[in-house]
PDB file of C-alpha atoms in Angstrom:
ATOM      1  CA  UNK A   1       2.102   0.854  10.838  1.00  0.00           C
ATOM      2  CA  UNK A   2       2.431  -2.944  10.510  1.00  0.00           C
ATOM      3  CA  UNK A   3       5.295  -3.285   8.043  1.00  0.00           C
ATOM      4  CA  UNK A   4       7.809  -4.375  10.676  1.00  0.00           C
ATOM      5  CA  UNK A   5       5.872  -7.654  10.913  1.00  0.00           C
ATOM      6  CA  UNK A   6       6.711  -8.625   7.337  1.00  0.00           C
ATOM      7  CA  UNK A   7       9.575 -11.034   6.582  1.00  0.00           C
ATOM      8  CA  UNK A   8      12.672  -9.508   4.890  1.00  0.00           C
ATOM      9  CA  UNK A   9      11.683 -10.755   1.408  1.00  0.00           C
ATOM     10  CA  UNK A  10       8.145  -9.419   1.929  1.00  0.00           C
ATOM     11  CA  UNK A  11       9.475  -6.034   3.023  1.00  0.00           C
ATOM     12  CA  UNK A  12      11.411  -5.611  -0.212  1.00  0.00           C
ATOM     13  CA  UNK A  13       8.449  -6.851  -2.246  1.00  0.00           C
ATOM     14  CA  UNK A  14       6.166  -4.422  -0.441  1.00  0.00           C
ATOM     15  CA  UNK A  15       8.489  -1.513  -1.137  1.00  0.00           C
ATOM     16  CA  UNK A  16       8.601  -2.490  -4.823  1.00  0.00           C
ATOM     17  CA  UNK A  17       4.808  -2.736  -4.880  1.00  0.00           C
ATOM     18  CA  UNK A  18       4.362   0.593  -3.096  1.00  0.00           C
ATOM     19  CA  UNK A  19       6.748   2.336  -5.515  1.00  0.00           C
ATOM     20  CA  UNK A  20       4.867   0.823  -8.449  1.00  0.00           C
ATOM     21  CA  UNK A  21       1.492   2.007  -7.109  1.00  0.00           C
ATOM     22  CA  UNK A  22       2.810   5.473  -6.203  1.00  0.00           C
ATOM     23  CA  UNK A  23       4.153   5.989  -9.725  1.00  0.00           C
ATOM     24  CA  UNK A  24       1.344   4.273 -11.618  1.00  0.00           C
ATOM     25  CA  UNK A  25      -0.468   7.481 -12.521  1.00  0.00           C
ATOM     26  CA  UNK A  26       2.776   9.022 -13.787  1.00  0.00           C
ATOM     27  CA  UNK A  27       2.804  11.525 -10.957  1.00  0.00           C
ATOM     28  CA  UNK A  28       4.644  10.822  -7.702  1.00  0.00           C
ATOM     29  CA  UNK A  29       3.124  13.382  -5.345  1.00  0.00           C
ATOM     30  CA  UNK A  30       4.948  14.914  -2.407  1.00  0.00           C
ATOM     31  CA  UNK A  31       2.569  12.998  -0.130  1.00  0.00           C
ATOM     32  CA  UNK A  32       3.272   9.661  -1.829  1.00  0.00           C
ATOM     33  CA  UNK A  33       7.026  10.265  -1.779  1.00  0.00           C
ATOM     34  CA  UNK A  34       6.838  11.102   1.920  1.00  0.00           C
ATOM     35  CA  UNK A  35       4.989   7.863   2.656  1.00  0.00           C
ATOM     36  CA  UNK A  36       7.458   5.817   0.583  1.00  0.00           C
ATOM     37  CA  UNK A  37      10.270   7.287   2.670  1.00  0.00           C
ATOM     38  CA  UNK A  38       8.326   6.497   5.849  1.00  0.00           C
ATOM     39  CA  UNK A  39       7.937   2.899   4.659  1.00  0.00           C
ATOM     40  CA  UNK A  40      11.671   2.604   3.982  1.00  0.00           C
ATOM     41  CA  UNK A  41      12.463   3.885   7.465  1.00  0.00           C
ATOM     42  CA  UNK A  42       9.863   1.681   9.168  1.00  0.00           C
ATOM     43  CA  UNK A  43      11.283  -1.424   7.467  1.00  0.00           C
ATOM     44  CA  UNK A  44      14.915  -0.350   7.890  1.00  0.00           C
ATOM     45  CA  UNK A  45      15.390  -0.242   4.103  1.00  0.00           C
ATOM     46  CA  UNK A  46      16.498   3.374   3.648  1.00  0.00           C
ATOM     47  CA  UNK A  47      19.238   2.331   1.203  1.00  0.00           C
ATOM     48  CA  UNK A  48      17.041  -0.029  -0.836  1.00  0.00           C
ATOM     49  CA  UNK A  49      16.996   0.724  -4.577  1.00  0.00           C
ATOM     50  CA  UNK A  50      13.773   0.014  -6.441  1.00  0.00           C
ATOM     51  CA  UNK A  51      14.278  -2.660  -9.113  1.00  0.00           C
ATOM     52  CA  UNK A  52      10.968  -2.249 -10.943  1.00  0.00           C
ATOM     53  CA  UNK A  53       9.757  -5.836 -10.610  1.00  0.00           C
ATOM     54  CA  UNK A  54       6.441  -6.963 -12.141  1.00  0.00           C
ATOM     55  CA  UNK A  55       3.358  -6.755  -9.937  1.00  0.00           C
ATOM     56  CA  UNK A  56       2.451 -10.413 -10.558  1.00  0.00           C
ATOM     57  CA  UNK A  57       5.875 -11.556  -9.314  1.00  0.00           C
ATOM     58  CA  UNK A  58       5.665  -9.327  -6.246  1.00  0.00           C
ATOM     59  CA  UNK A  59       2.224 -10.548  -5.210  1.00  0.00           C
ATOM     60  CA  UNK A  60       3.381 -14.180  -5.161  1.00  0.00           C
ATOM     61  CA  UNK A  61       5.776 -13.378  -2.301  1.00  0.00           C
ATOM     62  CA  UNK A  62       2.975 -12.672   0.192  1.00  0.00           C
ATOM     63  CA  UNK A  63       1.744 -16.063   1.401  1.00  0.00           C
ATOM     64  CA  UNK A  64       0.032 -15.542   4.758  1.00  0.00           C
ATOM     65  CA  UNK A  65      -3.344 -13.937   5.343  1.00  0.00           C
ATOM     66  CA  UNK A  66      -1.706 -11.516   7.788  1.00  0.00           C
ATOM     67  CA  UNK A  67       0.912 -10.289   5.313  1.00  0.00           C
ATOM     68  CA  UNK A  68      -1.769  -9.855   2.622  1.00  0.00           C
ATOM     69  CA  UNK A  69      -3.875  -7.798   5.031  1.00  0.00           C
ATOM     70  CA  UNK A  70      -0.870  -5.653   5.930  1.00  0.00           C
ATOM     71  CA  UNK A  71      -0.074  -5.040   2.267  1.00  0.00           C
ATOM     72  CA  UNK A  72      -3.610  -3.981   1.406  1.00  0.00           C
ATOM     73  CA  UNK A  73      -4.006  -1.672   4.417  1.00  0.00           C
ATOM     74  CA  UNK A  74      -0.659   0.025   3.839  1.00  0.00           C
ATOM     75  CA  UNK A  75      -1.289   0.413   0.097  1.00  0.00           C
ATOM     76  CA  UNK A  76      -4.634   2.092   0.767  1.00  0.00           C
ATOM     77  CA  UNK A  77      -2.844   4.531   3.049  1.00  0.00           C
ATOM     78  CA  UNK A  78      -0.419   5.309   0.226  1.00  0.00           C
ATOM     79  CA  UNK A  79      -3.119   5.621  -2.418  1.00  0.00           C
ATOM     80  CA  UNK A  80      -5.254   7.992  -0.369  1.00  0.00           C
ATOM     81  CA  UNK A  81      -2.292  10.100   0.804  1.00  0.00           C
ATOM     82  CA  UNK A  82      -2.706  12.576  -2.051  1.00  0.00           C
ATOM     83  CA  UNK A  83      -6.503  12.589  -1.841  1.00  0.00           C
ATOM     84  CA  UNK A  84      -6.880  11.111  -5.339  1.00  0.00           C
ATOM     85  CA  UNK A  85      -7.869   7.534  -6.183  1.00  0.00           C
ATOM     86  CA  UNK A  86      -6.793   7.443  -9.833  1.00  0.00           C
ATOM     87  CA  UNK A  87      -8.204   4.911 -12.281  1.00  0.00           C
ATOM     88  CA  UNK A  88      -4.816   3.192 -12.662  1.00  0.00           C
ATOM     89  CA  UNK A  89      -4.556   2.877  -8.870  1.00  0.00           C
ATOM     90  CA  UNK A  90      -8.051   1.407  -8.759  1.00  0.00           C
ATOM     91  CA  UNK A  91      -7.168  -1.197 -11.400  1.00  0.00           C
ATOM     92  CA  UNK A  92      -4.012  -2.171  -9.506  1.00  0.00           C
ATOM     93  CA  UNK A  93      -5.910  -2.523  -6.245  1.00  0.00           C
ATOM     94  CA  UNK A  94      -8.496  -4.702  -8.007  1.00  0.00           C
ATOM     95  CA  UNK A  95      -5.686  -6.937  -9.308  1.00  0.00           C
ATOM     96  CA  UNK A  96      -4.178  -7.193  -5.818  1.00  0.00           C
ATOM     97  CA  UNK A  97      -7.586  -7.874  -4.273  1.00  0.00           C
ATOM     98  CA  UNK A  98      -8.278 -10.673  -6.754  1.00  0.00           C
ATOM     99  CA  UNK A  99      -4.789 -12.197  -6.450  1.00  0.00           C
ATOM    100  CA  UNK A 100      -5.016 -12.226  -2.649  1.00  0.00           C
ATOM    101  CA  UNK A 101      -8.546 -13.658  -2.730  1.00  0.00           C
ATOM    102  CA  UNK A 102     -10.261 -10.893  -0.744  1.00  0.00           C
ATOM    103  CA  UNK A 103     -14.029 -10.887  -0.958  1.00  0.00           C
ATOM    104  CA  UNK A 104     -15.889  -7.655  -1.687  1.00  0.00           C
ATOM    105  CA  UNK A 105     -16.977  -7.046   1.936  1.00  0.00           C
ATOM    106  CA  UNK A 106     -13.472  -7.553   3.323  1.00  0.00           C
ATOM    107  CA  UNK A 107     -12.005  -5.287   0.639  1.00  0.00           C
ATOM    108  CA  UNK A 108     -14.644  -2.621   1.312  1.00  0.00           C
ATOM    109  CA  UNK A 109     -13.917  -2.731   5.042  1.00  0.00           C
ATOM    110  CA  UNK A 110     -10.211  -2.063   4.484  1.00  0.00           C
ATOM    111  CA  UNK A 111     -10.956   0.776   2.103  1.00  0.00           C
ATOM    112  CA  UNK A 112     -13.516   2.374   4.467  1.00  0.00           C
ATOM    113  CA  UNK A 113     -11.145   2.058   7.411  1.00  0.00           C
ATOM    114  CA  UNK A 114      -8.348   3.897   5.591  1.00  0.00           C
ATOM    115  CA  UNK A 115     -10.724   6.639   4.405  1.00  0.00           C
ATOM    116  CA  UNK A 116     -11.828   7.177   8.016  1.00  0.00           C
ATOM    117  CA  UNK A 117      -8.218   7.342   9.220  1.00  0.00           C
ATOM    118  CA  UNK A 118      -7.442   9.872   6.497  1.00  0.00           C
ATOM    119  CA  UNK A 119     -10.449  11.981   7.559  1.00  0.00           C
ATOM    120  CA  UNK A 120      -9.233  11.933  11.157  1.00  0.00           C
ATOM    121  CA  UNK A 121      -5.814  13.189  10.091  1.00  0.00           C
ATOM    122  CA  UNK A 122      -7.298  16.300   8.416  1.00  0.00           C
ATOM    123  CA  UNK A 123      -7.603  19.188  10.812  1.00  0.00           C
ATOM    124  CA  UNK A 124     -10.993  20.982  11.118  1.00  0.00           C
ATOM    125  CA  UNK A 125      -9.461  24.068   9.494  1.00  0.00           C
ATOM    126  CA  UNK A 126      -8.628  22.056   6.352  1.00  0.00           C
ATOM    127  CA  UNK A 127     -12.191  20.764   5.922  1.00  0.00           C
TER     128      UNK A 127
END
């Protein structure tokens, strides 16, 4: 949604981070894979190969408040794509939240917003 606003180095770091989060529970779902491909297309990085960089190194690349907000919102979309918020995903999000300096209310607002978007995307027949 907002990934085009990131700088080139941030785009690659985001893709690395997203791949790390998507695979963190040892199970890359069809939904997560689809979103990773959507991210690559949105950032014009279809040919990018994941290097497997450390999360701490990746988080240092995002310097502005705007880029940090974009990262968190997009990662929540990825995490909730398969309908499961695994413990490993939760721990990673906590690490990101702390590294970026988000307070609990701000973090909760992002999370609630993504949950509401996900609910809107489910048709009434699926509920």
